[in-house]
C-alpha cells in the first residue's frame, strides 16, 4: 500500500517489487477467491458452504472489499442460524454454534458494518444467549439498526435484483409491455423483502391447475404448498409467516412452512373498489372469454407468493401491505396481458393473427434496415379449399384449418412467425434464411401438408406457396408481400397448384394483365353471371331517366350487393370546400349515419388515383357483441375518376370476421365505378351539414 501511495516517486526497483507482489500474492489470491465463490455456489454440503462463506468474508475483508465481506458474513451467519434452529437440545445447540465460530462471524460482521456505515452494531454473544436462555438469532435485530437504504445495499448484489429505487421509480419504468411490467413489479416486491423465491401465479379453483405468470428466478417451477395458498384466502390481506419474528400474528401457521423455508408472504389478489366500476364496464365484454379460456377473474384465483429460505429478510407487516397496495396494478396488467393474447392468437388455427403479424413484420423490417439482416417471406394458400367447405361443410373445413395450422407451426422453428392471413391463406417469416434455405423449408411445408389425412374428408389437401426474400426482392413491407403474393398466384393459376414458386421480375411483367381479369371472369358460371348482371345494371343505370341523386343511391346499393360490403359511403369531393358524404348500409333503402372513416387511406387513394383494399387496424371503437373484441374492418376504396380528375370516392367496409376484400373485389369494383363515373358528373355544390351527415374521421 505504501508503494502505491508514492507511485509518483517509484524507482525501477520499486516497480519490480510491486510487479512481483501482484504476480505472486495478490493475483493468485483473487483467482482463488473467484474459484472459491463458484465452488461455494455449487457445493451440496451446508458445511462446505459455511466454510467457504467464512473464508470469503475473511479474505475480502483483508482486500478492503467490505461490502463483499459483509455479504459473506451474513451468508455464513444465516447458515449457522438456520441449522441450529433444528436442534432442540440447548447444550447441543450451544456446541454446534461454538464449533462453527458463530461469535467470530458476528464480530466480523459488526466491525465491517461499522467501517462501511460508521455505525456501532451490538449483538448477542453465544455465552450470553446460553446463560440468559435467550435466542442467539438476532440477525434481524442487528440489521434493523441500519437505515433502509443501507439494509437493501447489503443484499441487493447477492439477489441480483434489477435496480428500482422506490415506487415512483417502478411506475416510471412501466410500459405497454404487460409481461415486463409484471416482472418488474414482482422484482420490486421481492427486493423490498429480500425474497429468495417469488411468483405471480394463478390457481384454477375447479382442478387446482397452476399457471406461473411471473417468477423471480427464471425457470423456477416448484409450486408453493397448496395449504398456504388456501390459508391466505381466509384473510382479506393474505398471510405473513416468519420464523424470524416474535409477534403472535406473524408466527401463526409456522407448521405450514416447508422445513427449509424461513418466511412466506402470500396474498390473493382482489379488485379494489377504485377499479371496480371500470371492471364492471368491461365485464360484460370479457366475462365469457375469460371463463372459456381459464379466466383470471372467474375460475382462476391470482396470488402473489414470496418466500425466503434465509433469516436475512424483511418479511414483515410493511412488506405484506406493500404487496396489497400493488394488487390492483398487478391485476390490471394481467387482464391487459390476457386481452392482448386474445387478439394476437387466431382461435381456429392457434396461429398469430394478421394484425399482430403485420405489427411484428413492421418491427422486423425496421430492425433489419438498421442491422442488415435477411429473412424469407412465404405466402401460402390452401388449394380449392372452397370445395372442401361446400362438400363437407364448414365444421369439417374448420377442423381442416386447425390441423393445417398445427402442421405449419410444427414445420418451422419456434422462433419463426406463422400467422393466418385470411380465410384459407397463411403467411410465414423465416428468420435469417437465404432464399435457397427458404425454398427448402417451403417445400418441406408443402410436402407435410400433402401428407395430412383428415377423417371424413376424402380428398387430398394441398397448398401453393409463393416466396419473396428480404432485402433482395424489396425492403418495404407492402412491396414484399405483393411480390410473395404474385409468386403465389403463379403457383396456383399458372403452374396448376401444389407448387412452390420464388418471385422473379418476369412475374411482375406477366401477372399485371392477368390480374386485371381476376374477379371478373372467374370460371364459376353463377359468379360470372352475377358479375355480368352487375355490369349491365350499371350501364343501364347511367342511361336511366332519373336525377343524379337517385342514380347514386341505386349505384351504391348495387355495388354493396355485388361486393358484399356492409357500409358504402360516397364521398363527393368539392374544390375548396368540405366533401359531401352519403352512406348506405346493406338491405336498407335509406341514407344512414356515416361510420368512422380512415382519412389516411382516403388521402392515399386520392393521391395515387388507384383503388386499394386494406384492413383498418386502427378502428377499435366497435366491439363484437359476442366476443367483446374489436370489430376490425376490411376496407375497399374506389376512386371515381372523370378525365384525369378524382371527383369522388366510394368507401366500402365490412367486418373482417365476415369478409376480407380481395383483388377480385377491387377489379370488379373498379370496372363498375369506371362505367358509372365516366357518364355521370359528381359536381355538386349544395351545402351539407357535416354533423347531420354524422361524419367521423379516424
XYZ file of C-alpha atoms in Angstrom:
698
model
C 0.000 0.000 0.000
C 2.871 2.346 0.814
C 4.400 1.618 -2.584
C 1.165 2.509 -4.301
C 0.797 5.723 -2.257
C 4.115 7.028 -3.516
C 3.833 5.714 -7.046
C 4.866 9.087 -8.454
C 8.350 8.582 -6.959
C 8.726 4.899 -7.829
C 12.185 3.710 -8.755
C 12.773 0.755 -11.061
C 13.401 -1.463 -8.036
C 10.045 -0.431 -6.545
C 8.276 -1.236 -9.802
C 9.892 -4.673 -9.912
C 8.885 -5.295 -6.320
C 5.276 -4.208 -6.936
C 5.053 -6.415 -10.022
C 6.352 -9.428 -8.055
C 3.856 -8.799 -5.220
C 0.933 -8.656 -7.656
C 2.185 -11.703 -9.541
C 2.991 -13.925 -6.556
C 0.446 -12.818 -3.967
C -2.456 -10.606 -4.985
C -3.347 -12.087 -8.382
C -3.370 -15.739 -7.213
C -5.489 -14.725 -4.218
C -8.077 -13.020 -6.429
C -8.175 -16.085 -8.692
C -8.569 -18.236 -5.574
C -11.395 -16.035 -4.308
C -13.307 -16.280 -7.568
C -12.821 -20.033 -7.707
C -13.984 -20.388 -4.107
C -17.034 -18.253 -4.818
C -18.080 -20.540 -7.688
C -17.319 -23.597 -5.574
C -19.495 -22.279 -2.731
C -22.497 -21.903 -5.066
C -22.104 -25.435 -6.415
C -21.371 -27.153 -3.091
C -24.032 -29.602 -1.995
C -22.977 -29.714 1.664
C -24.147 -26.975 4.029
C -20.894 -27.395 5.978
C -18.856 -26.747 2.835
C -20.935 -23.691 2.001
C -20.405 -22.389 5.546
C -16.644 -22.854 5.390
C -16.459 -21.130 2.001
C -18.580 -18.183 3.199
C -16.411 -17.676 6.320
C -13.158 -17.774 4.307
C -14.529 -15.484 1.605
C -15.658 -12.969 4.235
C -12.185 -13.071 5.793
C -10.281 -12.693 2.514
C -12.486 -9.969 1.022
C -12.186 -8.041 4.285
C -8.398 -8.256 4.015
C -8.607 -6.855 0.483
C -10.748 -3.937 1.672
C -13.872 -5.192 -0.146
C -16.061 -4.504 2.866
C -19.454 -4.866 1.160
C -18.495 -8.287 -0.181
C -17.170 -9.331 3.197
C -20.414 -8.238 4.917
C -22.392 -10.209 2.358
C -20.468 -13.434 3.004
C -20.610 -12.920 6.778
C -24.396 -12.651 6.516
C -24.485 -15.852 4.418
C -22.337 -17.662 6.986
C -24.392 -16.468 9.945
C -27.627 -17.350 8.157
C -26.259 -20.852 7.527
C -25.419 -21.319 11.225
C -28.737 -19.956 12.490
C -30.917 -21.988 10.118
C -29.210 -25.246 11.020
C -29.109 -24.540 14.746
C -32.881 -23.906 14.815
C -33.490 -27.589 14.120
C -31.583 -28.598 17.290
C -33.958 -28.656 20.256
C -31.446 -29.515 22.986
C -29.925 -26.313 24.423
C -26.453 -27.781 25.124
C -26.150 -29.428 21.725
C -27.208 -26.209 20.049
C -24.576 -24.279 22.049
C -21.755 -26.600 20.968
C -22.975 -26.649 17.350
C -22.735 -22.834 17.115
C -19.446 -22.636 19.017
C -17.692 -25.167 16.784
C -18.753 -23.151 13.741
C -17.393 -19.901 15.169
C -20.707 -18.068 15.302
C -19.327 -15.280 17.538
C -16.356 -14.726 15.233
C -18.717 -14.344 12.262
C -20.896 -11.854 14.198
C -17.839 -9.905 15.333
C -16.503 -9.510 11.774
C -19.973 -8.550 10.565
C -20.309 -5.920 13.297
C -16.862 -4.414 12.691
C -17.333 -4.263 8.917
C -20.748 -2.601 9.283
C -19.047 -0.008 11.495
C -16.388 0.552 8.808
C -18.917 0.684 5.981
C -21.715 2.711 7.589
C -19.976 4.322 10.616
C -22.443 2.665 12.987
C -21.664 0.621 16.084
C -23.738 -2.567 15.985
C -24.363 -4.560 19.159
C -25.053 -8.283 19.060
C -25.873 -11.142 21.405
C -22.876 -13.381 22.092
C -23.152 -17.131 22.418
C -22.250 -17.198 26.139
C -24.850 -14.530 26.899
C -27.529 -16.349 24.930
C -26.736 -19.631 26.711
C -26.513 -18.065 30.174
C -29.647 -15.915 29.875
C -31.533 -18.575 27.867
C -32.347 -16.121 25.079
C -32.305 -16.554 21.333
C -28.935 -16.361 19.632
C -30.795 -15.490 16.434
C -30.539 -11.709 16.442
C -29.627 -11.199 12.782
C -32.711 -9.093 12.109
C -32.065 -7.099 15.326
C -28.539 -6.403 14.072
C -29.631 -5.275 10.637
C -32.696 -3.312 11.710
C -30.303 -0.781 13.251
C -29.368 0.215 9.713
C -31.254 2.674 7.521
C -33.485 1.033 4.852
C -31.111 2.106 2.039
C -28.110 0.647 3.890
C -30.031 -2.521 4.636
C -31.005 -3.048 0.983
C -27.456 -2.404 -0.209
C -26.152 -5.350 1.786
C -28.156 -7.930 -0.140
C -29.116 -6.409 -3.490
C -25.931 -7.650 -5.179
C -26.404 -11.142 -3.765
C -30.007 -11.411 -5.035
C -29.333 -9.885 -8.450
C -32.474 -7.734 -8.491
C -32.995 -5.141 -11.191
C -32.358 -1.766 -9.578
C -35.620 0.027 -8.751
C -35.175 2.653 -6.058
C -38.772 3.287 -4.988
C -42.429 3.069 -6.012
C -42.109 6.199 -8.151
C -39.162 4.659 -9.980
C -41.219 1.487 -10.541
C -44.132 3.425 -12.035
C -41.771 5.400 -14.275
C -40.409 2.135 -15.698
C -43.787 0.629 -16.593
C -44.612 0.421 -20.313
C -47.314 -1.104 -22.520
C -45.464 -4.452 -22.276
C -47.617 -6.059 -19.589
C -45.385 -9.107 -19.090
C -42.375 -6.891 -18.465
C -44.452 -4.795 -16.070
C -45.399 -7.889 -14.071
C -41.754 -8.981 -13.937
C -40.747 -5.512 -12.724
C -43.456 -5.373 -10.052
C -42.519 -8.820 -8.753
C -38.853 -7.823 -8.822
C -39.678 -4.677 -6.814
C -41.698 -6.594 -4.215
C -39.068 -9.321 -3.933
C -36.327 -6.740 -3.492
C -38.319 -4.969 -0.795
C -38.499 -8.031 1.460
C -35.325 -9.803 0.224
C -37.209 -12.829 -1.082
C -35.237 -15.744 -2.476
C -38.204 -17.061 -4.471
C -41.375 -15.457 -5.722
C -44.257 -15.889 -8.135
C -47.287 -14.249 -9.599
C -49.436 -17.276 -10.320
C -52.985 -18.454 -10.878
C -54.749 -21.499 -9.498
C -57.870 -22.823 -11.159
C -60.447 -23.444 -8.455
C -62.043 -26.338 -10.328
C -58.994 -28.531 -10.975
C -56.231 -26.786 -8.907
C -54.162 -26.361 -12.064
C -51.357 -23.807 -11.588
C -50.056 -21.282 -14.106
C -46.953 -19.194 -13.409
C -47.278 -15.693 -14.857
C -44.031 -14.253 -13.483
C -41.168 -15.668 -11.413
C -38.237 -14.147 -9.530
C -35.959 -16.957 -10.679
C -36.059 -17.915 -14.330
C -37.169 -21.484 -14.830
C -38.350 -21.899 -11.213
C -41.380 -24.180 -11.347
C -41.514 -25.560 -7.779
C -45.059 -24.924 -6.655
C -45.895 -23.319 -3.311
C -47.732 -25.551 -0.856
C -51.463 -25.566 -1.546
C -52.352 -25.269 2.151
C -50.516 -21.913 2.309
C -52.479 -20.625 -0.679
C -55.707 -21.925 0.811
C -54.999 -20.313 4.196
C -54.259 -16.947 2.549
C -57.816 -16.901 1.143
C -59.209 -16.665 4.668
C -57.756 -13.201 5.227
C -58.574 -10.039 3.268
C -54.867 -9.167 3.187
C -53.358 -12.632 2.835
C -50.903 -14.133 5.320
C -47.420 -13.437 6.674
C -45.476 -16.323 8.235
C -41.968 -15.722 9.615
C -39.867 -17.940 11.893
C -37.704 -14.867 12.467
C -40.333 -12.748 14.255
C -41.866 -12.982 17.698
C -45.215 -11.256 17.194
C -48.079 -13.677 17.555
C -49.793 -12.855 14.272
C -46.547 -13.282 12.341
C -45.626 -16.621 13.901
C -49.019 -18.198 13.243
C -49.102 -21.108 10.796
C -45.378 -21.910 11.266
C -46.375 -25.548 10.805
C -47.403 -24.744 7.210
C -43.859 -23.762 6.231
C -41.674 -26.310 4.451
C -38.669 -27.315 6.552
C -36.165 -25.258 4.539
C -38.351 -22.121 4.374
C -37.977 -19.276 6.872
C -40.661 -16.810 5.749
C -43.644 -16.521 3.409
C -45.944 -13.751 2.247
C -48.957 -14.956 0.267
C -51.681 -12.591 -0.921
C -54.731 -13.488 -3.053
C -55.495 -10.576 -5.332
C -58.887 -8.868 -5.378
C -60.191 -5.899 -7.305
C -60.155 -2.673 -5.308
C -63.268 -0.501 -5.259
C -61.356 2.177 -7.163
C -61.206 -0.011 -10.253
C -64.496 -1.842 -9.779
C -66.504 0.487 -11.995
C -64.065 0.063 -14.901
C -64.089 -3.691 -14.360
C -67.898 -3.852 -14.392
C -67.955 -1.854 -17.635
C -65.661 -4.326 -19.328
C -67.024 -7.388 -17.598
C -69.912 -7.912 -19.977
C -67.497 -7.982 -22.898
C -64.770 -10.162 -21.429
C -66.507 -12.432 -18.937
C -67.424 -15.125 -21.450
C -63.936 -15.187 -22.937
C -62.223 -15.268 -19.583
C -64.238 -18.251 -18.423
C -63.815 -20.070 -21.686
C -60.045 -19.702 -21.574
C -59.415 -20.453 -17.871
C -60.213 -16.983 -16.662
C -58.032 -14.903 -14.412
C -61.056 -13.360 -12.729
C -63.621 -16.154 -12.998
C -62.489 -19.698 -12.149
C -58.858 -18.738 -11.508
C -57.537 -17.031 -8.398
C -54.449 -14.844 -8.742
C -51.798 -14.946 -5.999
C -48.597 -13.123 -5.122
C -46.300 -15.569 -3.362
C -42.953 -14.514 -1.850
C -40.639 -16.802 0.091
C -37.257 -16.665 1.795
C -35.033 -19.547 2.851
C -32.770 -17.079 4.666
C -33.084 -15.486 8.089
C -31.879 -12.299 6.454
C -35.201 -10.983 5.170
C -37.734 -8.223 5.707
C -40.900 -10.307 5.714
C -42.952 -8.085 7.989
C -46.270 -6.247 8.074
C -44.900 -3.386 5.920
C -43.871 -5.874 3.236
C -47.307 -7.500 3.325
C -49.020 -4.122 2.937
C -46.776 -3.222 0.001
C -47.978 -6.331 -1.834
C -51.607 -5.436 -1.108
C -51.026 -1.861 -2.279
C -49.843 -3.060 -5.702
C -52.508 -5.764 -6.154
C -54.800 -3.683 -8.399
C -51.842 -2.703 -10.611
C -50.871 -6.361 -10.922
C -54.428 -7.400 -11.807
C -54.725 -4.645 -14.384
C -51.535 -5.802 -16.127
C -52.635 -9.446 -16.014
C -56.004 -8.564 -17.527
C -54.447 -6.407 -20.255
C -51.830 -9.077 -20.979
C -54.564 -11.670 -21.352
C -56.728 -9.467 -23.549
C -53.732 -8.802 -25.819
C -53.094 -12.533 -26.087
C -56.707 -12.999 -27.177
C -56.123 -10.516 -30.015
C -52.815 -11.982 -31.232
C -53.861 -15.634 -31.461
C -56.309 -16.896 -34.080
C -58.633 -19.188 -32.128
C -59.350 -21.551 -35.014
C -55.759 -22.336 -36.005
C -53.763 -21.343 -32.929
C -51.545 -19.200 -35.165
C -50.848 -15.487 -34.898
C -53.496 -13.074 -36.127
C -52.906 -10.945 -39.186
C -52.875 -7.721 -37.179
C -50.162 -8.957 -34.816
C -48.158 -10.371 -37.722
C -48.295 -7.030 -39.536
C -47.045 -5.243 -36.415
C -44.197 -7.720 -35.951
C -43.249 -7.519 -39.620
C -43.060 -3.719 -39.357
C -40.714 -4.034 -36.374
C -38.679 -6.722 -38.082
C -38.120 -4.649 -41.209
C -37.292 -1.568 -39.151
C -34.698 -3.564 -37.210
C -33.262 -5.270 -40.290
C -32.909 -1.932 -42.074
C -30.632 -0.875 -39.211
C -28.707 -4.103 -38.732
C -28.688 -5.544 -42.282
C -30.455 -8.826 -41.588
C -32.398 -11.000 -44.014
C -35.451 -13.249 -43.969
C -37.769 -15.191 -46.278
C -41.481 -14.425 -46.574
C -43.875 -17.255 -47.520
C -47.460 -16.723 -48.696
C -49.454 -19.963 -48.502
C -52.920 -20.736 -49.839
C -54.910 -23.973 -49.470
C -55.779 -25.264 -52.933
C -59.513 -25.449 -53.766
C -60.497 -25.069 -50.135
C -63.931 -23.780 -51.116
C -64.663 -27.260 -52.477
C -63.876 -28.728 -49.043
C -66.310 -26.327 -47.346
C -69.011 -26.849 -49.969
C -68.655 -30.658 -49.981
C -68.041 -31.485 -46.339
C -69.441 -28.442 -44.533
C -67.846 -25.577 -42.647
C -67.309 -27.583 -39.455
C -65.080 -30.006 -41.335
C -63.447 -27.061 -43.038
C -62.689 -25.501 -39.637
C -61.251 -28.816 -38.435
C -59.006 -28.909 -41.508
C -57.814 -25.343 -40.864
C -56.862 -26.271 -37.297
C -54.876 -29.328 -38.436
C -53.143 -27.327 -41.180
C -52.276 -24.610 -38.620
C -50.630 -27.228 -36.372
C -48.725 -28.646 -39.330
C -47.422 -25.230 -40.360
C -46.275 -24.464 -36.827
C -44.501 -27.804 -36.428
C -42.799 -27.476 -39.818
C -40.774 -24.375 -38.881
C -38.683 -23.204 -35.944
C -40.377 -21.897 -32.802
C -38.726 -18.511 -33.419
C -40.317 -18.059 -36.864
C -43.543 -16.065 -37.324
C -46.542 -18.081 -38.509
C -49.917 -16.360 -38.979
C -53.327 -16.874 -40.511
C -53.547 -14.089 -43.077
C -57.033 -14.607 -44.460
C -59.719 -17.292 -44.728
C -57.515 -20.098 -46.053
C -54.357 -18.054 -46.548
C -51.304 -18.125 -44.286
C -48.078 -16.160 -44.073
C -44.718 -17.094 -42.550
C -41.474 -15.246 -41.839
C -38.385 -17.464 -41.718
C -35.724 -15.587 -39.763
C -32.131 -15.369 -41.015
C -32.584 -17.649 -44.020
C -31.239 -17.362 -47.536
C -33.596 -17.694 -50.489
C -32.343 -21.250 -51.097
C -32.896 -22.205 -47.459
C -36.353 -20.626 -47.553
C -37.256 -22.657 -50.628
C -36.181 -25.901 -48.934
C -38.357 -25.124 -45.903
C -41.291 -24.130 -48.138
C -41.059 -27.455 -49.952
C -40.935 -29.248 -46.602
C -44.150 -27.430 -45.603
C -45.828 -28.282 -48.900
C -44.969 -31.993 -48.525
C -46.063 -32.086 -44.883
C -49.443 -30.596 -45.780
C -49.928 -33.053 -48.635
C -49.447 -35.942 -46.180
C -52.278 -34.758 -43.903
C -55.175 -37.169 -43.541
C -58.381 -35.682 -42.116
C -61.092 -38.158 -41.073
C -64.222 -37.629 -43.105
C -62.525 -35.700 -45.933
C -61.905 -37.979 -48.886
C -59.707 -35.705 -50.973
C -56.097 -34.587 -50.927
C -55.245 -31.377 -49.075
C -52.519 -29.398 -50.840
C -51.141 -25.865 -50.727
C -49.487 -23.458 -53.112
C -46.636 -21.289 -51.828
C -45.066 -18.049 -53.018
C -41.671 -16.809 -51.765
C -40.101 -13.358 -51.558
C -36.783 -12.501 -49.936
C -35.867 -9.508 -47.778
C -33.986 -7.361 -48.692
C -33.176 -8.910 -52.073
C -36.684 -8.508 -53.528
C -37.763 -5.477 -51.506
C -37.030 -3.554 -48.318
C -40.660 -2.423 -47.959
C -43.400 -4.484 -46.325
C -46.231 -3.895 -48.801
C -43.979 -4.482 -51.785
C -42.516 -7.645 -50.258
C -45.971 -9.081 -49.519
C -47.157 -8.110 -53.006
C -44.281 -9.994 -54.595
C -44.823 -13.084 -52.450
C -48.489 -12.889 -53.476
C -47.508 -12.665 -57.150
C -45.391 -15.793 -56.736
C -48.340 -17.499 -55.003
C -50.659 -16.504 -57.864
C -48.197 -18.030 -60.331
C -48.001 -21.252 -58.292
C -51.815 -21.534 -58.233
C -53.095 -20.199 -61.519
C -50.187 -20.735 -63.925
C -48.489 -23.874 -62.616
C -51.646 -25.668 -61.580
C -51.472 -25.562 -57.754
C -49.499 -27.697 -55.261
C -46.341 -25.805 -56.228
C -43.734 -23.542 -54.662
C -42.634 -20.507 -56.676
C -39.917 -17.920 -55.934
C -40.677 -14.375 -57.056
C -38.755 -13.036 -60.041
C -39.020 -9.997 -62.292
C -40.848 -11.943 -65.005
C -43.785 -12.468 -62.638
C -44.174 -8.707 -62.241
C -44.472 -8.311 -66.015
C -46.682 -11.338 -66.675
C -49.281 -11.034 -63.938
C -50.440 -7.454 -64.416
C -52.632 -8.193 -67.460
C -53.964 -11.409 -65.943
C -54.742 -9.677 -62.655
C -56.979 -7.202 -64.478
C -59.397 -10.046 -65.205
C -59.253 -11.663 -61.780
C -62.673 -11.356 -60.159
C -64.479 -10.518 -63.376
C -64.085 -13.807 -65.238
C -63.804 -16.438 -62.523
C -64.748 -19.642 -64.347
C -67.670 -20.056 -61.936
C -70.844 -19.764 -64.052
C -73.028 -18.379 -61.271
C -70.424 -15.877 -60.189
C -69.669 -14.766 -63.749
C -73.382 -14.314 -64.476
C -73.779 -12.191 -61.344
C -70.788 -10.047 -62.338
C -72.129 -9.619 -65.891
C -75.523 -8.665 -64.486
C -73.882 -6.000 -62.279
C -72.075 -4.535 -65.298
C -75.290 -4.417 -67.351
C -77.260 -2.824 -64.476
C -74.560 -0.164 -64.023
C -74.591 0.701 -67.730
C -78.409 0.813 -67.735
C -78.415 2.999 -64.658
C -76.322 5.639 -66.390
C -78.902 5.847 -69.208
C -81.856 5.894 -66.847
C -84.043 8.991 -66.822
C -83.663 9.896 -63.158
C -81.880 12.647 -61.259
C -78.277 12.161 -60.163
C -79.108 11.577 -56.504
C -81.454 8.713 -57.384
C -78.814 7.186 -59.665
C -76.165 7.487 -56.950
C -78.458 5.815 -54.406
C -79.168 2.904 -56.763
C -75.498 2.542 -57.727
C -74.348 2.364 -54.117
C -76.988 -0.307 -53.414
C -75.776 -2.204 -56.467
C -72.079 -2.090 -55.504
C -72.874 -3.067 -51.896
C -74.709 -6.138 -53.144
C -72.097 -7.043 -55.774
C -69.086 -6.715 -53.471
C -70.843 -7.967 -50.299
C -69.966 -4.951 -48.168
C -71.760 -3.767 -45.052
C -71.396 0.011 -45.473
C -70.783 2.047 -48.612
C -70.060 5.767 -48.421
C -69.957 8.035 -51.446
C -67.513 10.881 -50.844
C -68.147 13.727 -53.294
C -65.105 15.980 -53.435
C -65.523 19.743 -53.814
C -62.592 22.011 -54.516
C -62.001 24.460 -51.659
C -64.895 23.134 -49.615
C -65.846 20.214 -47.374
C -66.606 16.893 -49.096
C -70.170 15.551 -49.105
C -70.785 12.128 -47.532
C -73.693 9.857 -48.444
C -73.818 6.422 -46.752
C -75.903 3.296 -47.143
C -75.957 0.098 -45.166
C -76.855 -3.118 -46.952
C -80.514 -4.044 -47.229
C -81.613 -0.535 -46.364
C -83.221 1.963 -48.743
C -82.358 4.996 -46.636
C -79.250 7.073 -46.118
C -77.666 6.323 -42.731
C -75.091 7.848 -40.414
C -71.592 7.572 -41.828
C -69.352 5.169 -39.862
C -65.798 6.059 -38.892
C -63.608 6.545 -41.984
C -59.828 6.244 -42.186
C -58.520 9.555 -43.551
C -55.046 8.156 -44.222
C -56.498 5.546 -46.598
C -58.682 8.145 -48.340
C -55.821 10.572 -48.876
C -53.648 7.802 -50.308
C -56.264 6.721 -52.857
C -56.882 10.336 -53.918
C -53.137 10.901 -54.295
C -52.461 7.672 -56.229
C -55.743 7.767 -58.219
C -55.884 3.993 -57.790
C -58.284 1.823 -55.836
C -56.906 -0.153 -52.894
C -58.085 -2.578 -50.243
C -56.867 -2.585 -46.644
C -57.581 -3.783 -43.136
C -58.290 -0.893 -40.781
C -56.479 -1.996 -37.635
C -56.780 1.472 -36.085
C -60.553 1.489 -35.714
C -61.333 -0.287 -32.430
C -64.436 1.694 -31.470
C -66.936 -1.037 -32.342
C -66.852 -4.231 -30.257
C -68.225 -7.599 -31.266
C -71.341 -8.152 -29.072
C -70.453 -11.808 -28.509
C -66.657 -11.891 -28.118
C -66.123 -8.313 -26.964
C -63.190 -8.000 -29.371
C -62.770 -5.005 -31.707
C -64.674 -5.406 -34.969
C -61.793 -4.680 -37.317
C -62.964 -3.618 -40.754
C -61.906 -4.745 -44.193
C -61.927 -1.629 -46.383
C -62.113 -1.171 -50.176
C -61.803 2.353 -51.617
C -62.573 3.052 -55.268
C -61.835 6.422 -56.887
C -64.476 7.911 -59.203
C -62.387 9.429 -61.976
C -63.657 11.517 -64.871
C -61.000 12.595 -67.295
C -57.966 12.711 -65.027
C -59.772 14.228 -62.068
C -60.846 12.324 -58.946
C -64.386 13.610 -58.452
C -65.215 11.317 -55.571
C -64.644 8.000 -53.836
C -66.663 5.010 -52.804
C -65.551 3.748 -49.387
C -66.774 0.193 -48.677
C -66.315 -1.574 -45.350
C -67.298 -4.901 -43.832
C -66.303 -6.618 -40.551
C -63.126 -8.634 -41.114
C -64.642 -11.628 -39.375
C -67.304 -11.690 -42.101
C -65.255 -10.986 -45.233
C -61.921 -9.627 -46.423
C -61.885 -7.644 -49.639
C -59.547 -9.041 -52.287
C -58.058 -8.338 -55.693
C -61.182 -9.863 -57.258
C -63.387 -7.330 -55.443
C -61.083 -4.485 -56.422
C -61.173 -5.398 -60.114
C -64.956 -5.792 -60.251
C -65.488 -2.609 -58.246
C -63.077 -0.705 -60.472
C -64.958 -1.814 -63.612
C -68.327 -0.775 -62.181
C -67.126 2.611 -60.898
C -65.350 3.370 -64.185
C -68.598 2.829 -66.091
C -70.571 4.892 -63.588
C -68.136 7.798 -63.190
C -67.394 8.178 -66.897
C -71.010 9.041 -67.618
C -72.047 10.993 -64.535
C -70.813 14.272 -63.144
C -70.470 14.263 -59.369
C -70.038 18.016 -59.178
C -72.493 19.298 -56.603
C -72.156 22.488 -54.695
C -75.065 22.207 -52.292
C -74.233 22.842 -48.634
C -74.176 19.867 -46.298
C -74.247 19.978 -42.503
C -71.410 17.675 -41.504
C -72.921 16.941 -38.095
C -76.149 15.838 -39.752
C -74.129 13.634 -42.071
C -72.541 12.066 -38.995
C -69.053 12.024 -40.465
C -66.367 10.759 -38.092
C -62.753 10.997 -39.205
C -60.285 8.361 -37.996
